[in-house]
């Protein structure tokens, strides 16, 4: 059993110059979390690329012209086998004829086996989020009660097994594949709510943006690796190409789950390898925000949370950003195939380009946000609003521009799309980290509520795209981009009005003590945390005043 700090030892001087970072346990957690987030997104988006080479696009186009073909048929329709010139294909739009993959001899990239129309594809792509939505709130609750380590490890293992079974599911029946995607979503849905709670016990406030930003930037590396890898495996992989995508990623995910369950601890107090000075530094820096040990019973101020406008600012920002993010994440390969007419291998590589920029923005914005607060250039509230606005308005403007670019300027379209998606990385220094600011000990539950509602966009957005882009024309994709831009802007405006970066009155622990002379602990500074005055149980106004004084104090 881990040894608890008593209240006297908690008040000893902490020389933060001696607190390790580069070889610390909290950095180790960030690194394994980085790879976990990478795996999470690889499981989420693998079907987006696989779908392009699984589907028989020629057969679907002919079916749209009135030929009766069963949805589950695997007839090898392929324009390359039909000796058809682009100008003679009545089922193709003008954009498709002008920039099709065919040359004058009628050659084309190879079609897949499954006759799933655009609406069915949208449902299959969105089915992951049906399960993902269901486990968002339970994920935060389970992590609070049983610990984030077991919650994340076991649920992600279930998602890994479902991924390994997907080739069998697709070949059996599209409903079987649908069910497996839902199970994968169920397993993945606990990840972020549980990890938010884990970081609330591990991340000192002065390092919060850095640690969380690095951990969650694994999502973009997951996109960067998975999209081109899936495109390569589609064309050159084993077992017919596309099945190898699920086998490779499912195996990698299973290995990560085993490492996670062996190496991670729910708090510094339970970690067997953490140094005493790092443990003391983390626990002291979180005094009044988190309990020093996990309790089986947590009194959640449900009414206060549900009536808090800062909470709803997070919810609305999450919903609006996820609409755009899932539109990009699940549909970029389809857009590049439908409008820009890229070959599947090139498609996978170019689909990853926007997420290289996304990763760089996430990594850059975290330290900038921390520096702005550390040097008192900007309060937490204003920093969160600034980065959230950058992440919303820039993509909204750029995707409208993309809608006016056709396949003759494909490079410009990829550039604009890449910049727009990259700017979304600033969300990780905006609303994403905000639950830990306003309610650290309830951050898993807050994010669970937020992501539960936002996850509905994961199946709504792909379905909408499928319905609107059945003809694969640039004009239909313009409508998709207009809707997405409007939603981005609406979320940003709501967050600007109602968001906060301060710990809310309902989020303080019952053992919170006031010492308005207590400065914020910052790496590199020596801080005396001995209490020179009397402690007392504060009122809500005392807590808010103390929090404000702690933000304004000048570091020696």
PDB file of N, CA and C in Angstrom, residues 314-383:
ATOM      1  N   UNK A 314     -17.764  24.621 -22.611  1.00  0.00           N
ATOM      2  CA  UNK A 314     -16.956  23.478 -23.044  1.00  0.00           C
ATOM      3  C   UNK A 314     -17.790  22.540 -23.916  1.00  0.00           C
ATOM      4  N   UNK A 315     -19.019  22.268 -23.479  1.00  0.00           N
ATOM      5  CA  UNK A 315     -19.891  21.350 -24.216  1.00  0.00           C
ATOM      6  C   UNK A 315     -20.152  21.853 -25.633  1.00  0.00           C
ATOM      7  N   UNK A 316     -20.550  23.116 -25.752  1.00  0.00           N
ATOM      8  CA  UNK A 316     -20.880  23.674 -27.069  1.00  0.00           C
ATOM      9  C   UNK A 316     -19.636  23.723 -27.962  1.00  0.00           C
ATOM     10  N   UNK A 317     -18.503  24.148 -27.388  1.00  0.00           N
ATOM     11  CA  UNK A 317     -17.262  24.180 -28.170  1.00  0.00           C
ATOM     12  C   UNK A 317     -16.870  22.786 -28.626  1.00  0.00           C
ATOM     13  N   UNK A 318     -17.068  21.810 -27.752  1.00  0.00           N
ATOM     14  CA  UNK A 318     -16.750  20.420 -28.093  1.00  0.00           C
ATOM     15  C   UNK A 318     -17.629  19.910 -29.227  1.00  0.00           C
ATOM     16  N   UNK A 319     -18.916  20.174 -29.147  1.00  0.00           N
ATOM     17  CA  UNK A 319     -19.841  19.733 -30.196  1.00  0.00           C
ATOM     18  C   UNK A 319     -19.481  20.347 -31.540  1.00  0.00           C
ATOM     19  N   UNK A 320     -19.259  21.648 -31.543  1.00  0.00           N
ATOM     20  CA  UNK A 320     -18.993  22.342 -32.807  1.00  0.00           C
ATOM     21  C   UNK A 320     -17.634  21.964 -33.395  1.00  0.00           C
ATOM     22  N   UNK A 321     -16.628  21.836 -32.538  1.00  0.00           N
ATOM     23  CA  UNK A 321     -15.309  21.458 -33.048  1.00  0.00           C
ATOM     24  C   UNK A 321     -15.301  20.017 -33.537  1.00  0.00           C
ATOM     25  N   UNK A 322     -16.019  19.138 -32.842  1.00  0.00           N
ATOM     26  CA  UNK A 322     -16.059  17.738 -33.258  1.00  0.00           C
ATOM     27  C   UNK A 322     -16.794  17.562 -34.580  1.00  0.00           C
ATOM     28  N   UNK A 323     -17.805  18.383 -34.827  1.00  0.00           N
ATOM     29  CA  UNK A 323     -18.478  18.305 -36.133  1.00  0.00           C
ATOM     30  C   UNK A 323     -17.453  18.528 -37.246  1.00  0.00           C
ATOM     31  N   UNK A 324     -16.666  19.587 -37.098  1.00  0.00           N
ATOM     32  CA  UNK A 324     -15.652  19.861 -38.100  1.00  0.00           C
ATOM     33  C   UNK A 324     -14.559  18.813 -38.115  1.00  0.00           C
ATOM     34  N   UNK A 325     -14.103  18.407 -36.924  1.00  0.00           N
ATOM     35  CA  UNK A 325     -13.008  17.441 -36.843  1.00  0.00           C
ATOM     36  C   UNK A 325     -13.397  16.105 -37.444  1.00  0.00           C
ATOM     37  N   UNK A 326     -14.618  15.635 -37.159  1.00  0.00           N
ATOM     38  CA  UNK A 326     -15.039  14.341 -37.693  1.00  0.00           C
ATOM     39  C   UNK A 326     -15.362  14.414 -39.182  1.00  0.00           C
ATOM     40  N   UNK A 327     -15.804  15.585 -39.625  1.00  0.00           N
ATOM     41  CA  UNK A 327     -15.993  15.762 -41.067  1.00  0.00           C
ATOM     42  C   UNK A 327     -14.651  15.626 -41.779  1.00  0.00           C
ATOM     43  N   UNK A 328     -13.625  16.284 -41.233  1.00  0.00           N
ATOM     44  CA  UNK A 328     -12.289  16.173 -41.820  1.00  0.00           C
ATOM     45  C   UNK A 328     -11.749  14.747 -41.687  1.00  0.00           C
ATOM     46  N   UNK A 329     -11.835  14.213 -40.468  1.00  0.00           N
ATOM     47  CA  UNK A 329     -11.176  12.957 -40.141  1.00  0.00           C
ATOM     48  C   UNK A 329     -11.713  11.789 -40.963  1.00  0.00           C
ATOM     49  N   UNK A 330     -13.027  11.721 -41.121  1.00  0.00           N
ATOM     50  CA  UNK A 330     -13.622  10.577 -41.814  1.00  0.00           C
ATOM     51  C   UNK A 330     -13.804  10.814 -43.302  1.00  0.00           C
ATOM     52  N   UNK A 331     -13.752  12.075 -43.742  1.00  0.00           N
ATOM     53  CA  UNK A 331     -14.136  12.353 -45.119  1.00  0.00           C
ATOM     54  C   UNK A 331     -13.022  12.900 -46.006  1.00  0.00           C
ATOM     55  N   UNK A 332     -11.878  13.267 -45.463  1.00  0.00           N
ATOM     56  CA  UNK A 332     -10.793  13.761 -46.318  1.00  0.00           C
ATOM     57  C   UNK A 332     -10.407  12.747 -47.394  1.00  0.00           C
ATOM     58  N   UNK A 333     -10.241  11.453 -47.060  1.00  0.00           N
ATOM     59  CA  UNK A 333      -9.943  10.495 -48.132  1.00  0.00           C
ATOM     60  C   UNK A 333     -11.022  10.451 -49.208  1.00  0.00           C
ATOM     61  N   UNK A 334     -12.293  10.531 -48.800  1.00  0.00           N
ATOM     62  CA  UNK A 334     -13.379  10.522 -49.784  1.00  0.00           C
ATOM     63  C   UNK A 334     -13.359  11.781 -50.640  1.00  0.00           C
ATOM     64  N   UNK A 335     -13.097  12.927 -50.027  1.00  0.00           N
ATOM     65  CA  UNK A 335     -13.021  14.179 -50.771  1.00  0.00           C
ATOM     66  C   UNK A 335     -11.891  14.135 -51.799  1.00  0.00           C
ATOM     67  N   UNK A 336     -10.747  13.611 -51.378  1.00  0.00           N
ATOM     68  CA  UNK A 336      -9.620  13.538 -52.305  1.00  0.00           C
ATOM     69  C   UNK A 336      -9.878  12.539 -53.427  1.00  0.00           C
ATOM     70  N   UNK A 337     -10.694  11.545 -53.155  1.00  0.00           N
ATOM     71  CA  UNK A 337     -11.063  10.589 -54.196  1.00  0.00           C
ATOM     72  C   UNK A 337     -12.154  11.153 -55.107  1.00  0.00           C
ATOM     73  N   UNK A 338     -13.188  11.771 -54.506  1.00  0.00           N
ATOM     74  CA  UNK A 338     -14.344  12.254 -55.269  1.00  0.00           C
ATOM     75  C   UNK A 338     -14.025  13.475 -56.106  1.00  0.00           C
ATOM     76  N   UNK A 339     -13.367  14.462 -55.502  1.00  0.00           N
ATOM     77  CA  UNK A 339     -13.187  15.767 -56.144  1.00  0.00           C
ATOM     78  C   UNK A 339     -11.784  15.942 -56.719  1.00  0.00           C
ATOM     79  N   UNK A 340     -10.755  15.584 -55.934  1.00  0.00           N
ATOM     80  CA  UNK A 340      -9.383  15.817 -56.379  1.00  0.00           C
ATOM     81  C   UNK A 340      -8.821  14.661 -57.196  1.00  0.00           C
ATOM     82  N   UNK A 341      -9.489  13.505 -57.162  1.00  0.00           N
ATOM     83  CA  UNK A 341      -9.174  12.360 -58.021  1.00  0.00           C
ATOM     84  C   UNK A 341      -7.781  11.789 -57.807  1.00  0.00           C
ATOM     85  N   UNK A 342      -7.399  11.614 -56.546  1.00  0.00           N
ATOM     86  CA  UNK A 342      -6.092  11.039 -56.265  1.00  0.00           C
ATOM     87  C   UNK A 342      -6.166   9.523 -56.193  1.00  0.00           C
ATOM     88  N   UNK A 343      -5.120   8.866 -56.648  1.00  0.00           N
ATOM     89  CA  UNK A 343      -4.942   7.427 -56.503  1.00  0.00           C
ATOM     90  C   UNK A 343      -4.891   7.075 -55.016  1.00  0.00           C
ATOM     91  N   UNK A 344      -5.280   5.831 -54.625  1.00  0.00           N
ATOM     92  CA  UNK A 344      -5.433   5.460 -53.224  1.00  0.00           C
ATOM     93  C   UNK A 344      -4.129   5.620 -52.424  1.00  0.00           C
ATOM     94  N   UNK A 345      -2.984   5.230 -53.007  1.00  0.00           N
ATOM     95  CA  UNK A 345      -1.719   5.358 -52.278  1.00  0.00           C
ATOM     96  C   UNK A 345      -1.370   6.826 -52.060  1.00  0.00           C
ATOM     97  N   UNK A 346      -1.549   7.653 -53.103  1.00  0.00           N
ATOM     98  CA  UNK A 346      -1.311   9.097 -52.981  1.00  0.00           C
ATOM     99  C   UNK A 346      -2.348   9.715 -52.057  1.00  0.00           C
ATOM    100  N   UNK A 347      -3.574   9.241 -52.150  1.00  0.00           N
ATOM    101  CA  UNK A 347      -4.672   9.713 -51.299  1.00  0.00           C
ATOM    102  C   UNK A 347      -4.309   9.572 -49.830  1.00  0.00           C
ATOM    103  N   UNK A 348      -3.820   8.374 -49.458  1.00  0.00           N
ATOM    104  CA  UNK A 348      -3.465   8.149 -48.062  1.00  0.00           C
ATOM    105  C   UNK A 348      -2.374   9.079 -47.581  1.00  0.00           C
ATOM    106  N   UNK A 349      -1.372   9.300 -48.426  1.00  0.00           N
ATOM    107  CA  UNK A 349      -0.265  10.183 -48.031  1.00  0.00           C
ATOM    108  C   UNK A 349      -0.731  11.633 -47.898  1.00  0.00           C
ATOM    109  N   UNK A 350      -1.507  12.108 -48.866  1.00  0.00           N
ATOM    110  CA  UNK A 350      -1.959  13.505 -48.833  1.00  0.00           C
ATOM    111  C   UNK A 350      -3.004  13.732 -47.738  1.00  0.00           C
ATOM    112  N   UNK A 351      -3.797  12.717 -47.433  1.00  0.00           N
ATOM    113  CA  UNK A 351      -4.766  12.851 -46.348  1.00  0.00           C
ATOM    114  C   UNK A 351      -4.077  13.046 -45.005  1.00  0.00           C
ATOM    115  N   UNK A 352      -2.829  12.581 -44.902  1.00  0.00           N
ATOM    116  CA  UNK A 352      -2.074  12.722 -43.659  1.00  0.00           C
ATOM    117  C   UNK A 352      -1.428  14.090 -43.512  1.00  0.00           C
ATOM    118  N   UNK A 353      -1.214  14.793 -44.631  1.00  0.00           N
ATOM    119  CA  UNK A 353      -0.505  16.072 -44.605  1.00  0.00           C
ATOM    120  C   UNK A 353      -1.134  17.081 -43.636  1.00  0.00           C
ATOM    121  N   UNK A 354      -2.471  17.267 -43.634  1.00  0.00           N
ATOM    122  CA  UNK A 354      -3.050  18.244 -42.699  1.00  0.00           C
ATOM    123  C   UNK A 354      -2.733  17.954 -41.243  1.00  0.00           C
ATOM    124  N   UNK A 355      -2.553  16.676 -40.898  1.00  0.00           N
ATOM    125  CA  UNK A 355      -2.365  16.321 -39.503  1.00  0.00           C
ATOM    126  C   UNK A 355      -0.921  16.480 -39.044  1.00  0.00           C
ATOM    127  N   UNK A 356       0.002  16.633 -40.004  1.00  0.00           N
ATOM    128  CA  UNK A 356       1.367  17.012 -39.628  1.00  0.00           C
ATOM    129  C   UNK A 356       1.338  18.425 -39.046  1.00  0.00           C
ATOM    130  N   UNK A 357       0.648  19.320 -39.742  1.00  0.00           N
ATOM    131  CA  UNK A 357       0.485  20.681 -39.231  1.00  0.00           C
ATOM    132  C   UNK A 357      -0.289  20.707 -37.927  1.00  0.00           C
ATOM    133  N   UNK A 358      -1.334  19.876 -37.819  1.00  0.00           N
ATOM    134  CA  UNK A 358      -2.140  19.783 -36.598  1.00  0.00           C
ATOM    135  C   UNK A 358      -1.242  19.429 -35.408  1.00  0.00           C
ATOM    136  N   UNK A 359      -0.394  18.420 -35.587  1.00  0.00           N
ATOM    137  CA  UNK A 359       0.509  17.990 -34.519  1.00  0.00           C
ATOM    138  C   UNK A 359       1.442  19.123 -34.099  1.00  0.00           C
ATOM    139  N   UNK A 360       2.010  19.818 -35.073  1.00  0.00           N
ATOM    140  CA  UNK A 360       2.941  20.905 -34.759  1.00  0.00           C
ATOM    141  C   UNK A 360       2.243  22.017 -33.991  1.00  0.00           C
ATOM    142  N   UNK A 361       1.008  22.336 -34.367  1.00  0.00           N
ATOM    143  CA  UNK A 361       0.261  23.380 -33.670  1.00  0.00           C
ATOM    144  C   UNK A 361      -0.033  22.962 -32.231  1.00  0.00           C
ATOM    145  N   UNK A 362      -0.418  21.702 -32.019  1.00  0.00           N
ATOM    146  CA  UNK A 362      -0.678  21.213 -30.659  1.00  0.00           C
ATOM    147  C   UNK A 362       0.566  21.343 -29.794  1.00  0.00           C
ATOM    148  N   UNK A 363       1.696  20.908 -30.331  1.00  0.00           N
ATOM    149  CA  UNK A 363       2.946  20.921 -29.574  1.00  0.00           C
ATOM    150  C   UNK A 363       3.408  22.348 -29.284  1.00  0.00           C
ATOM    151  N   UNK A 364       3.186  23.262 -30.216  1.00  0.00           N
ATOM    152  CA  UNK A 364       3.620  24.653 -30.046  1.00  0.00           C
ATOM    153  C   UNK A 364       2.692  25.421 -29.096  1.00  0.00           C
ATOM    154  N   UNK A 365       1.389  25.218 -29.240  1.00  0.00           N
ATOM    155  CA  UNK A 365       0.429  26.007 -28.460  1.00  0.00           C
ATOM    156  C   UNK A 365       0.485  25.699 -26.968  1.00  0.00           C
ATOM    157  N   UNK A 366       0.756  24.445 -26.588  1.00  0.00           N
ATOM    158  CA  UNK A 366       0.826  24.096 -25.171  1.00  0.00           C
ATOM    159  C   UNK A 366       1.863  24.920 -24.414  1.00  0.00           C
ATOM    160  N   UNK A 367       3.138  24.914 -24.846  1.00  0.00           N
ATOM    161  CA  UNK A 367       4.146  25.730 -24.168  1.00  0.00           C
ATOM    162  C   UNK A 367       3.858  27.227 -24.218  1.00  0.00           C
ATOM    163  N   UNK A 368       3.318  27.706 -25.358  1.00  0.00           N
ATOM    164  CA  UNK A 368       3.000  29.139 -25.455  1.00  0.00           C
ATOM    165  C   UNK A 368       1.945  29.515 -24.420  1.00  0.00           C
ATOM    166  N   UNK A 369       0.921  28.675 -24.286  1.00  0.00           N
ATOM    167  CA  UNK A 369      -0.135  28.927 -23.312  1.00  0.00           C
ATOM    168  C   UNK A 369       0.427  28.965 -21.894  1.00  0.00           C
ATOM    169  N   UNK A 370       1.293  28.000 -21.567  1.00  0.00           N
ATOM    170  CA  UNK A 370       1.893  27.966 -20.225  1.00  0.00           C
ATOM    171  C   UNK A 370       2.777  29.182 -19.971  1.00  0.00           C
ATOM    172  N   UNK A 371       3.532  29.607 -20.981  1.00  0.00           N
ATOM    173  CA  UNK A 371       4.401  30.780 -20.828  1.00  0.00           C
ATOM    174  C   UNK A 371       3.592  32.054 -20.617  1.00  0.00           C
ATOM    175  N   UNK A 372       2.503  32.193 -21.360  1.00  0.00           N
ATOM    176  CA  UNK A 372       1.649  33.377 -21.203  1.00  0.00           C
ATOM    177  C   UNK A 372       1.131  33.482 -19.769  1.00  0.00           C
ATOM    178  N   UNK A 373       0.768  32.345 -19.193  1.00  0.00           N
ATOM    179  CA  UNK A 373       0.266  32.350 -17.815  1.00  0.00           C
ATOM    180  C   UNK A 373       1.407  32.509 -16.802  1.00  0.00           C
ATOM    181  N   UNK A 374       2.527  31.843 -17.061  1.00  0.00           N
ATOM    182  CA  UNK A 374       3.650  31.885 -16.124  1.00  0.00           C
ATOM    183  C   UNK A 374       4.187  33.296 -15.950  1.00  0.00           C
ATOM    184  N   UNK A 375       4.247  34.039 -17.042  1.00  0.00           N
ATOM    185  CA  UNK A 375       4.789  35.404 -16.992  1.00  0.00           C
ATOM    186  C   UNK A 375       3.694  36.461 -16.829  1.00  0.00           C
ATOM    187  N   UNK A 376       2.480  36.011 -16.476  1.00  0.00           N
ATOM    188  CA  UNK A 376       1.364  36.912 -16.174  1.00  0.00           C
ATOM    189  C   UNK A 376       1.021  37.832 -17.356  1.00  0.00           C
ATOM    190  N   UNK A 377       1.225  37.324 -18.567  1.00  0.00           N
ATOM    191  CA  UNK A 377       0.847  38.083 -19.757  1.00  0.00           C
ATOM    192  C   UNK A 377      -0.616  37.868 -20.104  1.00  0.00           C
ATOM    193  N   UNK A 378      -1.182  36.780 -19.596  1.00  0.00           N
ATOM    194  CA  UNK A 378      -2.570  36.479 -19.901  1.00  0.00           C
ATOM    195  C   UNK A 378      -3.114  35.522 -18.849  1.00  0.00           C
ATOM    196  N   UNK A 379      -4.323  35.787 -18.361  1.00  0.00           N
ATOM    197  CA  UNK A 379      -4.969  34.878 -17.434  1.00  0.00           C
ATOM    198  C   UNK A 379      -5.401  33.609 -18.161  1.00  0.00           C
ATOM    199  N   UNK A 380      -5.624  32.548 -17.403  1.00  0.00           N
ATOM    200  CA  UNK A 380      -6.016  31.268 -17.992  1.00  0.00           C
ATOM    201  C   UNK A 380      -7.264  31.407 -18.850  1.00  0.00           C
ATOM    202  N   UNK A 381      -8.250  32.145 -18.363  1.00  0.00           N
ATOM    203  CA  UNK A 381      -9.499  32.315 -19.107  1.00  0.00           C
ATOM    204  C   UNK A 381      -9.244  32.891 -20.490  1.00  0.00           C
ATOM    205  N   UNK A 382      -8.466  33.959 -20.544  1.00  0.00           N
ATOM    206  CA  UNK A 382      -8.207  34.605 -21.834  1.00  0.00           C
ATOM    207  C   UNK A 382      -7.355  33.730 -22.752  1.00  0.00           C
ATOM    208  N   UNK A 383      -6.425  32.977 -22.176  1.00  0.00           N
ATOM    209  CA  UNK A 383      -5.598  32.075 -22.979  1.00  0.00           C
ATOM    210  C   UNK A 383      -6.452  30.998 -23.631  1.00  0.00           C
TER     211      UNK A 383
END
